[in-house]
PDB file of C-alpha atoms and ligand atoms in Angstrom:
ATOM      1  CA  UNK A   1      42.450 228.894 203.789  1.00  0.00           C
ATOM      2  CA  UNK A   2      40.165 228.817 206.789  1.00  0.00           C
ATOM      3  CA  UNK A   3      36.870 226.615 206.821  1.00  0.00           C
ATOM      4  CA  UNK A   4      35.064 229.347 206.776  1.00  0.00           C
ATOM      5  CA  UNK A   5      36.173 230.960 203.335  1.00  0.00           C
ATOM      6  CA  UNK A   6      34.304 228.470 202.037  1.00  0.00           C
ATOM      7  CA  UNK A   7      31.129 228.190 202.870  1.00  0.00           C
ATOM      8  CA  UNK A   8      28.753 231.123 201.432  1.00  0.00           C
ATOM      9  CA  UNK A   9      25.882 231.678 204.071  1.00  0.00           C
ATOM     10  CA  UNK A  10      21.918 232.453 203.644  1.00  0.00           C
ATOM     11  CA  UNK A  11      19.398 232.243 205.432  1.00  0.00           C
ATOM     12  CA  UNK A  12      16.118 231.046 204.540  1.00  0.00           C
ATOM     13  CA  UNK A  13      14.212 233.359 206.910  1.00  0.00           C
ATOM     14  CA  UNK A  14      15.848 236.221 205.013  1.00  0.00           C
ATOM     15  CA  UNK A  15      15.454 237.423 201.446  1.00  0.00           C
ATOM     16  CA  UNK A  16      17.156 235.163 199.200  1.00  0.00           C
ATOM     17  CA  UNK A  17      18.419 235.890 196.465  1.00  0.00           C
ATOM     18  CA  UNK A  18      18.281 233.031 194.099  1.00  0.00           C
ATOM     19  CA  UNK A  19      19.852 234.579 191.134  1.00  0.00           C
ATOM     20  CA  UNK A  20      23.482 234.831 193.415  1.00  0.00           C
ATOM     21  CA  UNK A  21      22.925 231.646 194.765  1.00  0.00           C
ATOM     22  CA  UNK A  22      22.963 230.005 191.175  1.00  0.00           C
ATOM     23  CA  UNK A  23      26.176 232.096 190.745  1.00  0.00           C
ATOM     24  CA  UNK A  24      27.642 230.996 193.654  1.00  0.00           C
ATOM     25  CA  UNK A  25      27.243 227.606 192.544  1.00  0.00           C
ATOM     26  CA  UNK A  26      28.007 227.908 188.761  1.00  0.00           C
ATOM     27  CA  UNK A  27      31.532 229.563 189.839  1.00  0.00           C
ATOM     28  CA  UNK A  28      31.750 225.922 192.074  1.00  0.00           C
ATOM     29  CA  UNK A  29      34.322 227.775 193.992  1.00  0.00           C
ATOM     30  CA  UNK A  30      32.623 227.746 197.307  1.00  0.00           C
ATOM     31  CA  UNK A  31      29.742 225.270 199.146  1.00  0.00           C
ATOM     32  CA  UNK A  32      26.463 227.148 199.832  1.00  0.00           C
ATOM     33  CA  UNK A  33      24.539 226.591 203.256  1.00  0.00           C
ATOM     34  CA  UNK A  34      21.257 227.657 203.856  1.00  0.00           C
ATOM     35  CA  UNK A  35      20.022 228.120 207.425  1.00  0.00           C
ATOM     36  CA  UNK A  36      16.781 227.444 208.903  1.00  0.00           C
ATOM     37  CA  UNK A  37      15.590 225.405 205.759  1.00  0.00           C
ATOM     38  CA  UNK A  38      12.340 223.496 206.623  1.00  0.00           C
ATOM     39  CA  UNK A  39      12.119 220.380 207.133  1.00  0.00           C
ATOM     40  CA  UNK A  40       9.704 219.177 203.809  1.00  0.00           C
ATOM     41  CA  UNK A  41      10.320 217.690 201.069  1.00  0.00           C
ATOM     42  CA  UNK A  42       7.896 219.740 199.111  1.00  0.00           C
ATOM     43  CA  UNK A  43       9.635 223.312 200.096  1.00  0.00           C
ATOM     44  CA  UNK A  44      12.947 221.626 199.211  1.00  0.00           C
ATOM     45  CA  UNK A  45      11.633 220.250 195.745  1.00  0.00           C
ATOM     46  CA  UNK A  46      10.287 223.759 194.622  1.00  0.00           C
ATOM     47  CA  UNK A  47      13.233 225.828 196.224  1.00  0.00           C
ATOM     48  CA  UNK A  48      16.021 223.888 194.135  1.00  0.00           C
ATOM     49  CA  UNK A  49      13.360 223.787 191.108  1.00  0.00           C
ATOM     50  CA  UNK A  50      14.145 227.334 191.015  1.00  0.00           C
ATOM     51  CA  UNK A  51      17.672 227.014 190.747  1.00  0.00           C
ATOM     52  CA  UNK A  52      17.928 223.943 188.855  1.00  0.00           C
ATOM     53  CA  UNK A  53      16.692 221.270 187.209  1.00  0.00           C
ATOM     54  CA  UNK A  54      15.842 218.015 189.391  1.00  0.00           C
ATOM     55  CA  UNK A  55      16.684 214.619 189.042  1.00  0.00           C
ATOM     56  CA  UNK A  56      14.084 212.220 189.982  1.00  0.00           C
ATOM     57  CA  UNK A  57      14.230 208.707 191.158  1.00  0.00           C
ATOM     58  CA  UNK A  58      11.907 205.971 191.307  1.00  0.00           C
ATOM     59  CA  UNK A  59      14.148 205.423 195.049  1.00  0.00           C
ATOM     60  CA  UNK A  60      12.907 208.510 196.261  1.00  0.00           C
ATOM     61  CA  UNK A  61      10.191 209.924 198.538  1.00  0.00           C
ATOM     62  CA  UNK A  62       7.055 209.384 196.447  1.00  0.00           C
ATOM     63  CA  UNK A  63       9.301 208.318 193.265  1.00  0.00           C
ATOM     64  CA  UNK A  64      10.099 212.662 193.297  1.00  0.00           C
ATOM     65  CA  UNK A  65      13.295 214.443 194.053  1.00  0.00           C
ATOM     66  CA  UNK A  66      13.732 213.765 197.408  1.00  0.00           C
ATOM     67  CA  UNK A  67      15.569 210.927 199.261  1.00  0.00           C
ATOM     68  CA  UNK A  68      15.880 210.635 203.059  1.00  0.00           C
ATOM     69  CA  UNK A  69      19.413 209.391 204.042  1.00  0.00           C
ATOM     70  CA  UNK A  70      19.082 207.594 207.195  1.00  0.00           C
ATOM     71  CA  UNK A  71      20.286 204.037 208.380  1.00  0.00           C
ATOM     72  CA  UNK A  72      16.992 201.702 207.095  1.00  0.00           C
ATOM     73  CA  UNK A  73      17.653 198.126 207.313  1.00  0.00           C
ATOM     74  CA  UNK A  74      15.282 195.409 205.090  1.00  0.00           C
ATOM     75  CA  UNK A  75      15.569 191.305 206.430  1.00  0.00           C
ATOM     76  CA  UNK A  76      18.834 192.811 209.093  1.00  0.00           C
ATOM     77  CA  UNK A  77      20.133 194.439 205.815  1.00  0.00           C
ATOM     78  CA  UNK A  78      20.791 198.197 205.037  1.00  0.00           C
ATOM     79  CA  UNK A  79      19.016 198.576 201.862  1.00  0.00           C
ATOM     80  CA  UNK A  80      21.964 201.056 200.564  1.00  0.00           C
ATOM     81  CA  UNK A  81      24.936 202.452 201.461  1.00  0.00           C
ATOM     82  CA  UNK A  82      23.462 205.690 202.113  1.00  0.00           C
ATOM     83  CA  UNK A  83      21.162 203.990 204.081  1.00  0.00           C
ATOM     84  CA  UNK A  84      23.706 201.953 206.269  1.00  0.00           C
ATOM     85  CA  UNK A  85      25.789 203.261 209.447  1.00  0.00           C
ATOM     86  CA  UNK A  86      29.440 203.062 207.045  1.00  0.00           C
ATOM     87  CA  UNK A  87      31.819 205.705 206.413  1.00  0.00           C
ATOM     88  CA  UNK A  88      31.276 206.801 203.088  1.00  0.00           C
ATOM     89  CA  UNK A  89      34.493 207.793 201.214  1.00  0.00           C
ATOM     90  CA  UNK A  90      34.996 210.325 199.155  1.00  0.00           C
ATOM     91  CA  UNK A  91      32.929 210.380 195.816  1.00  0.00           C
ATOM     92  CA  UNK A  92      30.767 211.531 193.191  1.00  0.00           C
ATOM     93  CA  UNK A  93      27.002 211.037 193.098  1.00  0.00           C
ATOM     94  CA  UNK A  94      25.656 208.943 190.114  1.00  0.00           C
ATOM     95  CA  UNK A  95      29.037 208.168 188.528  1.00  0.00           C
ATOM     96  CA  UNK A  96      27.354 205.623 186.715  1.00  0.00           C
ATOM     97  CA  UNK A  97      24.409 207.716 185.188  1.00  0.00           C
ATOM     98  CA  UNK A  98      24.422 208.926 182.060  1.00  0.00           C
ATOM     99  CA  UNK A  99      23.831 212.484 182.738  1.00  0.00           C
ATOM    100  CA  UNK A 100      25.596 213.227 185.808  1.00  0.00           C
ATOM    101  CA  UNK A 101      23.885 215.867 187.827  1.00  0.00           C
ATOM    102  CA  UNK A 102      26.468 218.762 188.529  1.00  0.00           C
ATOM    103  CA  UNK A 103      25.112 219.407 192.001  1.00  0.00           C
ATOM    104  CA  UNK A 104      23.652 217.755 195.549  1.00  0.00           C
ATOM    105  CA  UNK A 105      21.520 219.428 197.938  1.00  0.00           C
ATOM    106  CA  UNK A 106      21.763 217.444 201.344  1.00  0.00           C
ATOM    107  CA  UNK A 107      19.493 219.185 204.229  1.00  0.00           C
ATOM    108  CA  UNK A 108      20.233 218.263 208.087  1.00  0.00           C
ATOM    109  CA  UNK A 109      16.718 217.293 209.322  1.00  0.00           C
ATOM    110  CA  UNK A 110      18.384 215.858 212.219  1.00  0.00           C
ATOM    111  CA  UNK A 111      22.308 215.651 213.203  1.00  0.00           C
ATOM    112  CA  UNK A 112      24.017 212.605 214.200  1.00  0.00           C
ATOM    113  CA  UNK A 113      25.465 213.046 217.647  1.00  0.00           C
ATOM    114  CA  UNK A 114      28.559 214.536 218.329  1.00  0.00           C
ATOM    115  CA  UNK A 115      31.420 214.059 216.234  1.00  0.00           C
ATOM    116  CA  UNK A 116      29.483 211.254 214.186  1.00  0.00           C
ATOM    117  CA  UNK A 117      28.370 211.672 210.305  1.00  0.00           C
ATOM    118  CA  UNK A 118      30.522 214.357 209.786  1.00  0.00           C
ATOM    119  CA  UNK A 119      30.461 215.763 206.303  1.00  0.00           C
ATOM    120  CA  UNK A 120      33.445 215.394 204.346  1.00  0.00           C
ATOM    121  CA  UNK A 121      34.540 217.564 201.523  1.00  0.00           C
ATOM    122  CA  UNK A 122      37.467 217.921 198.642  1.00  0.00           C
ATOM    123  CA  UNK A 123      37.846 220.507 195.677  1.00  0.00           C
ATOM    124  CA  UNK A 124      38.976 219.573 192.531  1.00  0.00           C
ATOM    125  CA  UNK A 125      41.049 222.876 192.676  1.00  0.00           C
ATOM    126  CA  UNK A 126      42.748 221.582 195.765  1.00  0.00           C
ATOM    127  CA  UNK A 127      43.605 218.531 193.814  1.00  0.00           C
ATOM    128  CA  UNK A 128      44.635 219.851 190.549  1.00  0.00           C
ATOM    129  CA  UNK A 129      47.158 222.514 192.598  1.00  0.00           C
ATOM    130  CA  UNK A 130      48.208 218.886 194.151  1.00  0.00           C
ATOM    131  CA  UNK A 131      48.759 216.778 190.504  1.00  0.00           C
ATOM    132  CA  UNK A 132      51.908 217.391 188.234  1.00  0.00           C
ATOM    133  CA  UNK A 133      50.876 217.815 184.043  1.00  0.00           C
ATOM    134  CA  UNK A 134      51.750 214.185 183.883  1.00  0.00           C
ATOM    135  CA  UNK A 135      49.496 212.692 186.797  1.00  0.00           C
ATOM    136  CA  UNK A 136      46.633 215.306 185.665  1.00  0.00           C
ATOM    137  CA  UNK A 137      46.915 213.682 181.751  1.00  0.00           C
ATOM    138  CA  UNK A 138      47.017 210.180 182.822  1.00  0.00           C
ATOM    139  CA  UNK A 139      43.614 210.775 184.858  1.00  0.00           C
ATOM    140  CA  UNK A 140      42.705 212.353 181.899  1.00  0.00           C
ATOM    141  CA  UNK A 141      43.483 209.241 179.361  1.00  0.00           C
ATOM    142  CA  UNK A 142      42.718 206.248 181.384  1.00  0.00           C
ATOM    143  CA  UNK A 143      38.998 205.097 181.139  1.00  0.00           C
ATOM    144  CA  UNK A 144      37.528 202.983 184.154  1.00  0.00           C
ATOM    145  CA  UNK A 145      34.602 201.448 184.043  1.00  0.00           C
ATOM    146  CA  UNK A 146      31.435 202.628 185.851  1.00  0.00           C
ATOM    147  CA  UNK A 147      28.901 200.063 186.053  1.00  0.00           C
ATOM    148  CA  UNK A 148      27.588 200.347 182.225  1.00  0.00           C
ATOM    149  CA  UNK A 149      29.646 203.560 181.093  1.00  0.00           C
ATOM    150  CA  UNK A 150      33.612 204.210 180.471  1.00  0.00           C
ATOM    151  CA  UNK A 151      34.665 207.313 181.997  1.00  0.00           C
ATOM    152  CA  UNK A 152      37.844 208.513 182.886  1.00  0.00           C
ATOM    153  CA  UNK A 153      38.700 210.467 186.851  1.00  0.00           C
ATOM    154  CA  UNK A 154      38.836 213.953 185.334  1.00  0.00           C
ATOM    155  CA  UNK A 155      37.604 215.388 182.119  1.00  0.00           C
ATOM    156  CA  UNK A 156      37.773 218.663 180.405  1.00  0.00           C
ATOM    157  CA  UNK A 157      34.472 220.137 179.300  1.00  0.00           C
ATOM    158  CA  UNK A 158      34.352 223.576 177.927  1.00  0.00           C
ATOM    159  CA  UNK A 159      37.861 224.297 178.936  1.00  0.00           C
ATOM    160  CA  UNK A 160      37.289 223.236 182.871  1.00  0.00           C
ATOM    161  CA  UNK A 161      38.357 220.140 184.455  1.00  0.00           C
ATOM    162  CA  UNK A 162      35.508 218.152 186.264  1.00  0.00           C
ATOM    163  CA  UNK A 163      36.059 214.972 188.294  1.00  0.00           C
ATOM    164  CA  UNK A 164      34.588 211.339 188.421  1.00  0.00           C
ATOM    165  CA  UNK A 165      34.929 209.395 191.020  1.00  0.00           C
ATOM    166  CA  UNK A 166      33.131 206.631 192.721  1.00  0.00           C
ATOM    167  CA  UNK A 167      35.535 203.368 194.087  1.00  0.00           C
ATOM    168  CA  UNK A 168      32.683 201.122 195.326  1.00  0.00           C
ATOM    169  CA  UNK A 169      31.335 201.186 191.828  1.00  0.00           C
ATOM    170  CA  UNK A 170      34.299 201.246 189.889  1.00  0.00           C
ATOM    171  CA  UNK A 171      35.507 197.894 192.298  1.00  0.00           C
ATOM    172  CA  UNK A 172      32.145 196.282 192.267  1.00  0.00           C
ATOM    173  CA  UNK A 173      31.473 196.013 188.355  1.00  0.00           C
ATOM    174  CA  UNK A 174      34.797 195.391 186.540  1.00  0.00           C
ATOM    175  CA  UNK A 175      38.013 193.263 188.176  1.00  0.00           C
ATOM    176  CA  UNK A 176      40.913 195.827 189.168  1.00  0.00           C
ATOM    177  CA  UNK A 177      44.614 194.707 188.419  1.00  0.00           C
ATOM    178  CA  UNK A 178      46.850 194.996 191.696  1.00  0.00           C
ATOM    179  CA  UNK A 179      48.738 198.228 190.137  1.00  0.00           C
ATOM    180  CA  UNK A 180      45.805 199.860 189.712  1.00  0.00           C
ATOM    181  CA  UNK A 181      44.000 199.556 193.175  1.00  0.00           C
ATOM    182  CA  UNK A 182      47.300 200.796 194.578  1.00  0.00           C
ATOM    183  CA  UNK A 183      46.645 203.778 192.098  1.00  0.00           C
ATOM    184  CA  UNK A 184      43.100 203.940 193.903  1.00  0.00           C
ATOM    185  CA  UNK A 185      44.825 203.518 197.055  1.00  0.00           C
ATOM    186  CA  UNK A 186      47.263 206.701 196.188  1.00  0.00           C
ATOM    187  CA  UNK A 187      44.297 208.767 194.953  1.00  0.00           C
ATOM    188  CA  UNK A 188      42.102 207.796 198.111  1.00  0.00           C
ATOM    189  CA  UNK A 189      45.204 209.364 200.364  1.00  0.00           C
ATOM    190  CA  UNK A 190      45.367 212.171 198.414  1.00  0.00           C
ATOM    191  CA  UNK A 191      41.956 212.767 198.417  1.00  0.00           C
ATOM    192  CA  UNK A 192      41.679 212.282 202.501  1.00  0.00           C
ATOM    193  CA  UNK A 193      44.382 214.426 202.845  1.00  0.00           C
ATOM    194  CA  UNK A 194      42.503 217.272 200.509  1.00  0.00           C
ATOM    195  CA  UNK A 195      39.381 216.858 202.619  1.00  0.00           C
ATOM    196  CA  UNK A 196      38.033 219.458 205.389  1.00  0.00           C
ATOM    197  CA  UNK A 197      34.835 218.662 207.437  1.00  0.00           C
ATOM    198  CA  UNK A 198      31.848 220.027 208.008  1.00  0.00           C
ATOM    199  CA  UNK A 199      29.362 219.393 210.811  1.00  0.00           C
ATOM    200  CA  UNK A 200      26.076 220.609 209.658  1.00  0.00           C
ATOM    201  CA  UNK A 201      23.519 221.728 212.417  1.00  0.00           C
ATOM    202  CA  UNK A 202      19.487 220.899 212.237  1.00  0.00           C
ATOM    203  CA  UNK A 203      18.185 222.899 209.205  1.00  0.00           C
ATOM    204  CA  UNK A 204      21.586 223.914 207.460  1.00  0.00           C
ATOM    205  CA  UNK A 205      21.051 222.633 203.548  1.00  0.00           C
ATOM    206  CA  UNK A 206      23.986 222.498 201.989  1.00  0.00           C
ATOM    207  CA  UNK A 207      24.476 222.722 198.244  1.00  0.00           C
ATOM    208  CA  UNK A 208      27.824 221.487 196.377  1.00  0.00           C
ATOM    209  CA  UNK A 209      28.768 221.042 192.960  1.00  0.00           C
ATOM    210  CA  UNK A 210      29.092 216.881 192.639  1.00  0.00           C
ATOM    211  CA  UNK A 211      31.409 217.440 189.075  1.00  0.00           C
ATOM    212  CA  UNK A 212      34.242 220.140 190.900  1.00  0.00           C
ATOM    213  CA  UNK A 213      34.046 218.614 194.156  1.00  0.00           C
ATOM    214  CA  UNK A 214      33.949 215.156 196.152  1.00  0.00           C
ATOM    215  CA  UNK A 215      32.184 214.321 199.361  1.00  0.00           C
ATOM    216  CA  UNK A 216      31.826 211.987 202.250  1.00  0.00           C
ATOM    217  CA  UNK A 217      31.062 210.978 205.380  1.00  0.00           C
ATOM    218  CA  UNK A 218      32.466 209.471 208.709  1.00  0.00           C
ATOM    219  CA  UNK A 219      30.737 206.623 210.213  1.00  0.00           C
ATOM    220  CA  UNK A 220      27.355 207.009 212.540  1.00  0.00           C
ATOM    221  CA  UNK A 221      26.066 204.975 215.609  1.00  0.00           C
ATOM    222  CA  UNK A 222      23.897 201.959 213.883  1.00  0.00           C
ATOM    223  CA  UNK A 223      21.134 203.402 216.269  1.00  0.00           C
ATOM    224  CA  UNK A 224      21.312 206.749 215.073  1.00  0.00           C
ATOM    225  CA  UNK A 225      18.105 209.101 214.481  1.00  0.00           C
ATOM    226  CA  UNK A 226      20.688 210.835 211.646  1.00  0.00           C
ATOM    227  CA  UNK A 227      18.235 212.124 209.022  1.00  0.00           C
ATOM    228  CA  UNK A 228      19.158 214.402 205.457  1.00  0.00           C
ATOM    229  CA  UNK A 229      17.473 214.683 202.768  1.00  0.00           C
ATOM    230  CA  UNK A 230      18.992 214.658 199.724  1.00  0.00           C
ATOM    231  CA  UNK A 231      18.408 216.162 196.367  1.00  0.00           C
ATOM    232  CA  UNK A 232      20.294 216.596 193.149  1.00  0.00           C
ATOM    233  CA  UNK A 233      20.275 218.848 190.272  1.00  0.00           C
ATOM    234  CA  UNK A 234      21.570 220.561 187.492  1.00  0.00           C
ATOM    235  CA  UNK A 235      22.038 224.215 187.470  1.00  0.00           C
ATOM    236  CA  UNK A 236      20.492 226.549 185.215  1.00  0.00           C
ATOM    237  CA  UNK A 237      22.519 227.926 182.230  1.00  0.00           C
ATOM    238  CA  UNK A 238      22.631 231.655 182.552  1.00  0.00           C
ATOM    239  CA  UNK A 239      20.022 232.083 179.525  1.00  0.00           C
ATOM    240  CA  UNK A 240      17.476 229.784 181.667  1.00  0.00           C
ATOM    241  CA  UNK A 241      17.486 231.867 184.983  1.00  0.00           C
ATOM    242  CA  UNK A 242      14.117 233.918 185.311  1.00  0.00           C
TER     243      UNK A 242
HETATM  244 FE1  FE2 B   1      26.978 210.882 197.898  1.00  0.00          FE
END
């Protein structure tokens, strides 16, 4: 399948129509892009506050919805990953949360230069087409530990598999045996292999499910002017939309 079948294009200059953008989203078969979003934080608060329901962090802009990913150093530090120059693999936002949001809204303010913090993407369906019954049942069984919660890779709610998946966490808070960071290290492959990439252009927001998909990036110049800004949500259940 070309790049292209996947992405589902609007444009913010044009009449959108939110009600098929939620769909678009629920189905989690596709990644949405918006073009010519602007670039505040406000307009992107109250657009995805009609689609969804948004998470906010004390991190954020103004402790709201809206956090600008850029490299920001404290005392020669990065103060996150998200905030440092590093290739970010493949992952799910919040995997330690207790209510995971089911989508991420990431809006290029301003691209990296060329071929530099390229977005990285992988669908669950790509994966599962990928896994045998056995390899899909022992993701299923085996818990791994998430900071404070237990949670296994992939999950079955309401009859559809979602996905889980965060290494940095899951290495930094509990002590792996060998055999299972080479099970990591298998997954990781597999994943990288899944993945496609997607260079997003100055006001492109793109919206993807975080619990049917995983995403990434590749590593940016530590003197980058790289800016998106990044929101997460959960979609409305068909009964909520108005
Ligand atoms: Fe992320």
């Amino acid at each position: 399948m070309e790049i292209q079948d996947l992405l589902i294009n609007y444009n913010w200059k044009q009449d959108l129509n939110l009600q098929e953008i939620t769909e678009d989203l629920r189905q989690g078969k596709s990644l949405v892009i918006v073009k010519d979003f602007p670039p505040h934080d406000d307009e992107l608060q109250s657009f995805i506050g009609r689609l969804g329901v948004v998470l906010n962090e004390k991190r954020n802009n103004n402790g709201k919805a809206v956090f600008d990913v850029k490299i920001t150093r404290r005392n020669n530090f990065f103060t996150s990953i998200a905030n440092s120059n590093l290739i970010f693999p493949l992952h799910t936002d919040c995997a330690d949360f207790d209510q995971i949001p089911d989508t991420v809204g990431l809006l290029c303010v301003e691209p990296a230069e060329e071929d530099q913090g390229i977005n990285t993407f992988m669908f669950l369906n790509d994966l599962l087409r990928h896994l045998s019954v056995d390899e899909r049942q022992k993701l299923l069984n085996k818990k791994w530990k998430f900071k404070n919660q237990e949670r296994s890779i992939l999950e079955i709610e309401n009859g559809r598999y979602k996905i889980c998946y965060d290494r940095i966490t899951m290495e930094s808070f509990s002590k792996l045996t060998e055999v299972e960071i080479e099970e990591l290290n298998n997954l990781d492959k597999l994943f990288k292999h899944l993945s496609f990439n997607i260079k997003l252009k100055k006001g492109d927001l793109i919206l993807f499910r975080n619990d049917l998909m995983l995403h990434g990036r590749s590593a940016i110049d530590t003197n980058s002017h790289r800016l998106m800004k990044r929101i997460r949500f959960t979609i409305l259940n068909e009964s909520l939309i108005p």
